[in-house]
Short mmCIF file of N, CA and C in Angstrom, two decimals:
data_model
loop_
_atom_site.label_atom_id
_atom_site.label_comp_id
_atom_site.label_asym_id
_atom_site.label_seq_id
_atom_site.Cartn_x
_atom_site.Cartn_y
_atom_site.Cartn_z
N MET A 1 94.04 167.77 172.36
CA MET A 1 93.40 168.50 173.85
C MET A 1 94.58 167.73 174.94
N ALA A 2 95.20 166.43 174.21
CA ALA A 2 96.10 165.97 175.23
C ALA A 2 97.63 167.09 175.49
N LEU A 3 98.09 166.91 176.73
CA LEU A 3 99.16 167.34 177.01
C LEU A 3 100.31 167.32 175.92
N PRO A 4 101.05 168.38 175.62
CA PRO A 4 102.31 167.98 174.48
C PRO A 4 103.44 167.54 175.12
N VAL A 5 103.96 166.87 174.50
CA VAL A 5 105.19 166.14 174.90
C VAL A 5 106.25 167.28 175.57
N PRO A 6 107.01 167.18 176.64
CA PRO A 6 107.43 168.20 177.47
C PRO A 6 109.13 168.38 176.70
N PRO A 7 109.71 169.88 176.92
CA PRO A 7 110.85 169.39 176.28
C PRO A 7 111.82 168.61 176.66
N GLY A 8 113.25 167.91 176.04
CA GLY A 8 113.76 166.85 176.46
C GLY A 8 113.45 165.46 176.86
N ALA A 9 111.93 165.07 176.79
CA ALA A 9 111.25 164.60 176.49
C ALA A 9 110.94 163.48 174.93
N THR A 10 111.06 162.28 175.14
CA THR A 10 111.08 161.23 173.81
C THR A 10 109.57 161.02 173.47
N ALA A 11 108.60 161.44 172.70
CA ALA A 11 107.49 160.97 172.35
C ALA A 11 107.55 159.39 171.99
N GLY A 12 106.22 159.18 172.51
CA GLY A 12 105.91 157.93 172.51
C GLY A 12 105.19 157.87 170.87
N LYS A 13 105.53 156.55 170.34
CA LYS A 13 105.28 156.46 168.92
C LYS A 13 103.73 155.47 168.48
N GLN A 14 103.39 155.47 167.70
CA GLN A 14 102.14 155.19 166.85
C GLN A 14 102.54 153.42 166.27
N PRO A 15 103.39 152.31 166.89
CA PRO A 15 103.10 151.31 166.65
C PRO A 15 102.06 150.74 165.69
N THR A 16 101.97 150.16 165.02
CA THR A 16 101.11 149.27 164.45
C THR A 16 100.89 147.75 164.83
N ASP A 17 102.13 147.27 165.03
CA ASP A 17 102.27 146.11 165.53
C ASP A 17 102.14 145.43 166.83
N ARG A 18 102.05 146.48 167.33
CA ARG A 18 101.93 146.78 169.38
C ARG A 18 100.73 147.63 169.62
N PRO A 19 99.87 146.99 169.63
CA PRO A 19 98.48 148.00 169.94
C PRO A 19 98.48 148.61 171.48
N LYS A 20 99.36 147.78 172.48
CA LYS A 20 99.43 148.63 173.89
C LYS A 20 99.96 149.76 174.01
N ASN A 21 100.93 150.07 173.02
CA ASN A 21 101.70 151.22 172.77
C ASN A 21 101.28 152.28 171.92
N ARG A 22 99.81 152.03 171.77
CA ARG A 22 99.62 153.28 171.05
C ARG A 22 99.41 154.61 171.56
N THR A 23 99.41 155.47 170.38
CA THR A 23 99.34 156.64 171.08
C THR A 23 98.59 157.77 169.61
N GLY A 24 97.87 158.76 169.78
CA GLY A 24 97.54 159.42 169.08
C GLY A 24 96.31 159.88 169.31
N VAL A 25 95.17 159.34 168.23
CA VAL A 25 93.77 159.69 168.10
C VAL A 25 93.29 158.48 167.81
N LEU A 26 92.18 157.66 168.32
CA LEU A 26 91.88 156.23 168.64
C LEU A 26 90.21 156.20 168.44
N ASN A 27 90.39 155.30 167.47
CA ASN A 27 88.65 154.53 167.28
C ASN A 27 88.58 153.87 168.31
N LEU A 28 87.24 153.18 168.35
CA LEU A 28 87.04 152.23 169.31
C LEU A 28 87.69 150.89 169.51
N ASP A 29 88.18 150.35 168.37
CA ASP A 29 88.94 148.92 168.10
C ASP A 29 90.40 149.36 168.89
N GLN A 30 90.60 150.63 168.20
CA GLN A 30 92.31 151.12 168.39
C GLN A 30 92.33 151.40 170.39
N TYR A 31 91.15 152.16 170.56
CA TYR A 31 91.06 152.48 171.89
C TYR A 31 91.07 150.75 172.91
N VAL A 32 90.40 149.80 172.49
CA VAL A 32 90.24 148.69 173.44
C VAL A 32 91.28 148.09 172.92
N ALA A 33 92.21 147.64 171.84
CA ALA A 33 93.28 147.36 171.78
C ALA A 33 94.42 147.54 172.72
N ALA A 34 94.04 148.69 172.71
CA ALA A 34 95.24 149.67 173.84
C ALA A 34 95.12 149.62 174.83
N ASN A 35 94.15 149.23 175.64
CA ASN A 35 93.62 149.16 176.97
C ASN A 35 93.20 147.99 177.67
N TYR A 36 92.89 147.35 177.12
CA TYR A 36 92.58 145.84 177.43
C TYR A 36 92.97 144.57 176.87
N ASP A 37 93.26 143.51 177.43
CA ASP A 37 93.37 142.39 177.18
C ASP A 37 92.68 141.80 176.36
N PRO A 38 93.15 141.03 175.50
CA PRO A 38 91.95 140.47 174.54
C PRO A 38 90.54 139.51 175.04
N GLN A 39 90.90 138.95 176.14
CA GLN A 39 90.02 138.46 176.41
C GLN A 39 88.44 139.08 177.04
N TRP A 40 89.17 140.61 177.50
CA TRP A 40 87.96 141.65 177.46
C TRP A 40 87.37 142.78 176.65
N ALA A 41 88.27 142.15 175.63
CA ALA A 41 87.92 143.18 174.24
C ALA A 41 86.22 142.94 173.66
N GLU A 42 85.80 142.15 174.02
CA GLU A 42 84.01 142.15 173.54
C GLU A 42 83.41 143.08 174.40
N THR A 43 83.77 142.38 175.71
CA THR A 43 83.32 143.15 176.61
C THR A 43 83.26 144.63 177.04
N ALA A 44 84.57 145.16 176.82
CA ALA A 44 84.95 146.67 176.40
C ALA A 44 84.41 147.20 175.70
N THR A 45 84.21 146.54 174.37
CA THR A 45 83.95 147.17 173.10
C THR A 45 82.33 147.27 173.81
N ARG A 46 81.38 146.94 174.06
CA ARG A 46 80.13 146.41 174.36
C ARG A 46 80.11 148.08 175.52
N ALA A 47 80.63 147.80 176.42
CA ALA A 47 80.20 148.73 177.76
C ALA A 47 80.87 149.74 176.65
N ALA A 48 82.09 150.44 175.78
CA ALA A 48 82.13 151.70 175.54
C ALA A 48 81.16 152.03 174.59
N LYS A 49 80.45 151.29 173.56
CA LYS A 49 79.42 151.61 173.13
C LYS A 49 78.12 151.79 173.62
N GLU A 50 77.64 151.57 174.50
CA GLU A 50 76.85 151.72 175.45
C GLU A 50 76.63 153.00 175.89
N ARG A 51 78.06 153.45 176.41
CA ARG A 51 78.19 154.75 177.03
C ARG A 51 78.49 155.85 176.01
N GLY A 52 78.18 155.15 174.81
CA GLY A 52 78.41 156.60 174.07
C GLY A 52 79.56 156.92 173.53
N PHE A 53 80.77 155.76 173.54
CA PHE A 53 82.00 156.46 173.05
C PHE A 53 81.96 156.65 171.82
N VAL A 54 82.69 158.16 171.94
CA VAL A 54 83.33 159.12 170.33
C VAL A 54 84.17 158.71 169.64
N THR A 55 85.63 159.09 170.57
CA THR A 55 86.83 158.59 170.12
C THR A 55 87.81 159.04 171.37
N ALA A 56 89.22 158.92 171.42
CA ALA A 56 89.82 158.85 172.68
C ALA A 56 91.08 159.44 171.99
N ALA A 57 91.82 159.88 172.59
CA ALA A 57 93.29 160.42 172.31
C ALA A 57 94.12 159.79 173.58
N CYS A 58 95.55 159.72 173.32
CA CYS A 58 96.54 158.96 173.72
C CYS A 58 97.88 159.76 173.52
N ARG A 59 98.20 160.26 174.38
CA ARG A 59 99.64 160.77 174.37
C ARG A 59 100.93 160.18 175.16
N ALA A 60 101.77 160.10 175.10
CA ALA A 60 102.57 159.07 175.91
C ALA A 60 104.18 159.69 175.75
N TRP A 61 104.76 159.98 176.61
CA TRP A 61 106.16 160.27 176.47
C TRP A 61 107.79 159.26 177.78
N LYS A 62 108.68 158.81 177.48
CA LYS A 62 109.86 158.84 177.88
C LYS A 62 110.68 159.89 178.40
N ASN A 63 110.26 160.29 179.73
CA ASN A 63 111.30 161.79 180.45
C ASN A 63 112.71 161.15 180.84
N PRO A 64 113.80 162.40 180.70
CA PRO A 64 115.08 162.12 180.42
C PRO A 64 115.63 161.08 181.81
N ASP A 65 114.87 161.09 183.46
CA ASP A 65 115.11 160.50 184.39
C ASP A 65 114.61 158.85 184.18
N GLY A 66 114.26 158.19 182.87
CA GLY A 66 114.04 157.03 182.95
C GLY A 66 112.35 156.68 183.01
N SER A 67 111.60 157.86 183.56
CA SER A 67 109.93 157.80 184.34
C SER A 67 109.15 157.81 182.73
N GLN A 68 107.98 157.35 182.85
CA GLN A 68 106.99 157.56 181.38
C GLN A 68 105.63 158.19 182.11
N SER A 69 105.32 159.30 181.30
CA SER A 69 104.05 159.61 181.57
C SER A 69 103.06 159.19 180.16
N GLN A 70 101.77 159.14 180.89
CA GLN A 70 100.51 158.68 180.02
C GLN A 70 99.20 159.92 180.19
N MET A 71 98.53 160.33 178.99
CA MET A 71 97.48 161.26 178.95
C MET A 71 96.32 160.30 178.01
N MET A 72 95.46 160.30 179.00
CA MET A 72 94.25 159.35 178.12
C MET A 72 93.09 160.11 178.14
N LEU A 73 92.56 160.54 176.98
CA LEU A 73 91.51 161.57 177.33
C LEU A 73 90.17 160.43 176.32
N VAL A 74 88.75 160.38 176.80
CA VAL A 74 88.27 159.21 176.25
C VAL A 74 87.08 160.66 175.96
N GLN A 75 86.68 160.25 174.80
CA GLN A 75 85.09 160.94 174.74
C GLN A 75 84.01 160.63 174.51
N TYR A 76 82.88 160.67 175.33
CA TYR A 76 81.55 160.38 175.25
C TYR A 76 80.41 161.13 174.55
N ALA A 77 79.85 160.78 173.98
CA ALA A 77 78.44 161.54 173.59
C ALA A 77 77.86 162.65 174.34
N SER A 78 77.97 162.02 175.44
CA SER A 78 77.42 162.87 176.82
C SER A 78 77.89 162.63 178.11
N ALA A 79 77.77 163.56 179.05
CA ALA A 79 78.65 163.44 180.50
C ALA A 79 78.10 162.35 181.13
N THR A 80 77.01 161.92 180.82
CA THR A 80 76.79 160.15 181.20
C THR A 80 77.55 159.15 180.84
N GLY A 81 78.10 159.01 180.02
CA GLY A 81 78.78 158.35 179.21
C GLY A 81 80.19 158.19 180.12
N ALA A 82 80.99 159.38 180.32
CA ALA A 82 81.87 159.15 180.89
C ALA A 82 81.80 159.42 182.37
N GLN A 83 80.76 159.50 182.83
CA GLN A 83 80.68 159.55 184.74
C GLN A 83 80.46 157.80 184.55
N ALA A 84 79.83 157.49 183.94
CA ALA A 84 79.84 155.69 183.90
C ALA A 84 81.12 154.67 183.63
N HIS A 85 81.86 155.91 182.87
CA HIS A 85 83.01 155.15 182.57
C HIS A 85 84.01 154.86 184.01
N TYR A 86 83.93 156.15 184.47
CA TYR A 86 84.46 156.91 185.95
C TYR A 86 84.19 155.97 187.19
N ARG A 87 82.95 155.76 186.97
CA ARG A 87 82.12 154.74 188.24
C ARG A 87 82.81 153.27 187.98
N GLY A 88 83.07 153.12 186.75
CA GLY A 88 83.46 151.11 186.60
C GLY A 88 84.66 151.43 187.03
N LEU A 89 85.63 152.46 186.34
CA LEU A 89 87.18 152.43 186.96
C LEU A 89 87.11 152.69 188.37
N HIS A 90 86.47 153.46 188.86
CA HIS A 90 86.60 153.80 190.64
C HIS A 90 86.28 152.52 191.34
N GLY A 91 85.37 151.29 190.83
CA GLY A 91 84.56 150.39 191.30
C GLY A 91 85.78 149.40 191.33
N LEU A 92 86.76 149.30 190.25
CA LEU A 92 87.83 148.39 190.51
C LEU A 92 88.82 148.65 190.89
N TRP A 93 89.25 150.10 191.14
CA TRP A 93 89.95 150.73 191.61
C TRP A 93 90.09 150.30 193.37
N THR A 94 88.97 150.40 193.79
CA THR A 94 88.88 150.59 195.21
C THR A 94 88.66 148.80 195.57
N GLU A 95 88.36 148.17 194.78
CA GLU A 95 88.37 146.87 195.19
C GLU A 95 90.03 145.83 195.04
N ASP A 96 90.60 146.75 194.31
CA ASP A 96 92.18 146.03 194.26
C ASP A 96 93.31 146.17 195.11
N THR A 97 93.10 145.11 195.91
CA THR A 97 94.13 145.00 197.38
C THR A 97 95.47 145.15 197.18
N SER A 98 96.00 145.20 195.65
CA SER A 98 97.22 145.25 195.71
C SER A 98 97.69 146.46 195.34
N THR A 99 96.86 147.37 195.22
CA THR A 99 97.11 148.90 195.23
C THR A 99 96.76 149.55 196.36
N THR A 100 97.24 151.05 196.49
CA THR A 100 96.90 151.79 197.65
C THR A 100 95.71 153.06 196.36
N PHE A 101 94.34 153.28 197.09
CA PHE A 101 93.46 153.75 196.54
C PHE A 101 93.56 154.92 197.36
N PHE A 102 93.18 156.28 196.38
CA PHE A 102 92.81 157.54 196.95
C PHE A 102 91.79 158.61 196.29
N ASP A 103 90.93 159.13 197.51
CA ASP A 103 90.34 160.37 196.60
C ASP A 103 90.92 161.25 196.73
N ASP A 104 90.72 161.82 195.90
CA ASP A 104 91.33 163.48 195.32
C ASP A 104 89.80 164.41 195.43
N PRO A 105 89.33 165.01 196.61
CA PRO A 105 88.13 165.59 196.49
C PRO A 105 88.51 167.33 195.87
N ASP A 106 89.48 167.91 195.83
CA ASP A 106 89.87 169.11 195.30
C ASP A 106 89.30 168.84 193.85
N ASP A 107 89.86 167.72 193.17
CA ASP A 107 89.54 167.80 192.05
C ASP A 107 88.56 166.81 191.43
N GLN A 108 87.95 166.26 192.08
CA GLN A 108 86.66 165.47 192.08
C GLN A 108 87.18 164.16 191.09
N ALA A 109 88.57 163.45 192.05
CA ALA A 109 89.28 162.77 191.43
C ALA A 109 88.85 161.42 192.21
N ALA A 110 89.59 160.30 191.50
CA ALA A 110 90.16 159.00 192.41
C ALA A 110 91.75 158.95 192.11
N GLY A 111 92.27 158.37 192.63
CA GLY A 111 94.10 157.97 192.38
C GLY A 111 94.24 156.81 192.80
N LEU A 112 95.34 156.40 192.53
CA LEU A 112 95.86 154.90 192.73
C LEU A 112 97.43 154.88 192.64
N LEU A 113 97.87 154.13 193.25
CA LEU A 113 99.48 153.78 193.80
C LEU A 113 99.71 152.32 193.59
N HIS A 114 100.46 152.16 192.59
CA HIS A 114 100.65 150.79 192.14
C HIS A 114 102.24 150.79 192.62
N THR A 115 102.49 150.02 194.03
CA THR A 115 103.93 149.98 194.45
C THR A 115 104.79 148.90 194.10
N LYS A 116 103.98 147.65 193.48
CA LYS A 116 104.43 146.47 192.95
C LYS A 116 105.08 146.79 191.54
N PRO A 117 106.43 146.91 191.19
CA PRO A 117 106.97 146.82 189.64
C PRO A 117 106.14 145.76 188.78
N ILE A 118 106.02 146.53 187.75
CA ILE A 118 105.34 146.09 186.68
C ILE A 118 106.12 146.00 185.46
N MET A 119 105.62 146.39 184.04
CA MET A 119 106.45 146.37 182.90
C MET A 119 107.80 147.25 183.19
N ASP A 120 109.25 146.51 182.64
CA ASP A 120 110.05 146.99 182.99
C ASP A 120 110.35 147.66 184.43
N GLY A 121 110.19 146.71 185.12
CA GLY A 121 110.15 147.10 186.67
C GLY A 121 109.62 148.56 187.11
N MET A 122 108.91 149.13 186.58
CA MET A 122 107.88 150.33 186.70
C MET A 122 106.98 150.12 187.88
N THR A 123 106.72 151.10 188.70
CA THR A 123 105.67 151.33 189.25
C THR A 123 104.67 152.44 189.14
N TYR A 124 103.91 153.16 189.44
CA TYR A 124 102.69 153.80 188.69
C TYR A 124 101.75 154.34 189.60
N ALA A 125 101.48 155.98 189.28
CA ALA A 125 100.78 156.91 190.19
C ALA A 125 99.57 156.99 188.74
N SER A 126 98.08 156.67 189.44
CA SER A 126 97.69 157.27 188.18
C SER A 126 96.14 158.08 188.90
N LEU A 127 95.83 158.90 188.30
CA LEU A 127 94.91 159.65 188.41
C LEU A 127 93.49 159.59 187.52
N LEU A 128 92.10 159.74 187.88
CA LEU A 128 91.25 159.77 187.03
C LEU A 128 90.35 160.71 187.46
N THR A 129 89.46 161.26 186.01
CA THR A 129 88.11 161.67 186.65
C THR A 129 87.36 162.40 185.56
N THR A 130 86.12 162.84 185.53
CA THR A 130 85.91 163.64 184.35
C THR A 130 85.57 165.06 184.16
N ARG A 131 85.37 165.31 182.99
CA ARG A 131 85.29 166.97 182.97
C ARG A 131 84.37 166.67 181.46
N GLY A 132 82.82 166.99 181.60
CA GLY A 132 81.69 167.29 180.74
C GLY A 132 81.60 165.76 180.18
N ASN A 133 81.95 165.53 179.18
CA ASN A 133 81.96 164.66 178.01
C ASN A 133 83.19 163.46 178.06
N ILE A 134 83.96 163.98 178.83
CA ILE A 134 85.61 163.37 178.66
C ILE A 134 85.73 162.75 179.98
N LEU A 135 86.33 161.48 179.66
CA LEU A 135 87.58 160.67 181.03
C LEU A 135 88.59 161.32 180.77
N VAL A 136 89.20 161.63 181.98
CA VAL A 136 90.41 162.13 182.17
C VAL A 136 91.41 161.32 182.91
N TYR A 137 92.28 160.30 182.08
CA TYR A 137 92.99 159.36 182.87
C TYR A 137 94.53 159.51 182.73
N VAL A 138 95.37 160.03 183.67
CA VAL A 138 96.97 160.20 183.73
C VAL A 138 97.45 159.60 184.51
N THR A 139 98.62 159.19 184.05
CA THR A 139 99.68 157.57 184.75
C THR A 139 100.69 158.25 184.60
N HIS A 140 101.60 158.28 185.40
CA HIS A 140 103.04 158.31 185.77
C HIS A 140 103.89 156.85 186.32
N PHE A 141 104.62 157.03 185.55
CA PHE A 141 105.53 155.44 185.54
C PHE A 141 106.94 155.88 185.97
N THR A 142 107.52 155.30 186.92
CA THR A 142 108.55 155.49 187.51
C THR A 142 109.34 154.29 188.04
N PRO A 143 110.59 153.83 188.21
CA PRO A 143 111.67 152.86 188.47
C PRO A 143 111.57 152.63 189.78
N LYS A 144 111.23 153.81 190.63
CA LYS A 144 111.26 153.92 192.11
C LYS A 144 109.93 153.53 192.45
N THR A 145 109.59 154.29 193.89
CA THR A 145 108.57 154.19 194.59
C THR A 145 107.59 155.41 193.40
N PRO A 146 105.86 154.83 193.75
CA PRO A 146 105.66 155.64 192.84
C PRO A 146 105.02 157.07 193.21
N ASP A 147 105.28 157.67 192.45
CA ASP A 147 105.32 159.32 192.36
C ASP A 147 103.79 160.25 192.21
N ARG A 148 103.38 160.09 193.64
CA ARG A 148 102.02 160.42 193.65
C ARG A 148 102.25 161.88 192.88
N ASP A 149 102.90 163.00 193.53
CA ASP A 149 103.18 164.45 193.45
C ASP A 149 103.12 164.48 192.05
N THR A 150 104.34 163.87 191.08
CA THR A 150 104.50 164.37 189.89
C THR A 150 103.07 163.84 189.19
N ALA A 151 102.67 163.05 189.02
CA ALA A 151 101.29 162.40 188.48
C ALA A 151 100.09 163.38 188.97
N GLN A 152 100.06 163.93 190.01
CA GLN A 152 99.07 164.78 190.60
C GLN A 152 99.39 166.23 189.31
N ASP A 153 100.67 166.65 189.64
CA ASP A 153 100.96 168.05 188.85
C ASP A 153 100.88 167.88 186.66
N LEU A 154 101.13 166.63 186.54
CA LEU A 154 100.38 166.08 185.23
C LEU A 154 98.86 166.27 184.92
N PHE A 155 98.36 165.37 186.30
CA PHE A 155 96.84 165.34 186.06
C PHE A 155 96.31 167.14 186.34
N HIS A 156 96.68 167.91 186.79
CA HIS A 156 96.18 169.12 186.94
C HIS A 156 97.14 170.13 185.63
N ARG A 157 97.69 170.28 185.09
CA ARG A 157 98.27 170.64 183.95
C ARG A 157 97.50 169.94 182.69
N GLN A 158 96.85 168.93 182.64
CA GLN A 158 95.70 168.44 181.63
C GLN A 158 94.58 168.65 181.90
N LEU A 159 93.81 169.10 183.32
CA LEU A 159 93.00 169.59 183.67
C LEU A 159 92.63 171.16 182.95
N SER A 160 93.66 171.65 183.46
CA SER A 160 93.98 173.38 182.64
C SER A 160 94.05 173.36 181.57
N ALA A 161 94.46 172.42 180.66
CA ALA A 161 94.53 172.43 179.07
C ALA A 161 93.41 171.91 178.33
N LEU A 162 92.23 171.03 179.26
CA LEU A 162 91.00 170.70 178.97
C LEU A 162 90.07 172.03 178.97
N ALA A 163 90.61 172.77 179.70
CA ALA A 163 89.79 174.28 180.60
C ALA A 163 90.04 175.53 179.43
N GLY A 164 91.04 174.74 178.84
CA GLY A 164 91.23 176.03 177.57
C GLY A 164 91.88 177.17 178.37
#
């Protein structure tokens, strides 16, 4: 259900030695390794189990302009699990003073702009929402100012793909 890699982009691989860069369908252990630092793994695993984690899927790619995009879909046994995950991340995002938080009421979503360069000098824009029992999490990394418009376009395309 994750968006396909666009023409001209280079698909992310599924390295076994670098779990933070994992793509594809992920079980609980793979999902936690790909998204949480080791000191949070036990807490994240417990929370995911309590929420009814079923599976996750990640698709990532590098664009010709050097930017990178990542789609993460996390499926829970019920909408309640996806909503609990959303509320947890939403709370963390609103508390993070190093970023700019925004609500996206049109999509019942939350967004985040991170202007301080991180990995490989990238900044990023992320959007997060739920659709039924699925948490939808889209991030667009760029070596310049976070590109909210591109992130929102990817987000809308991902939501449309989920809607069928």
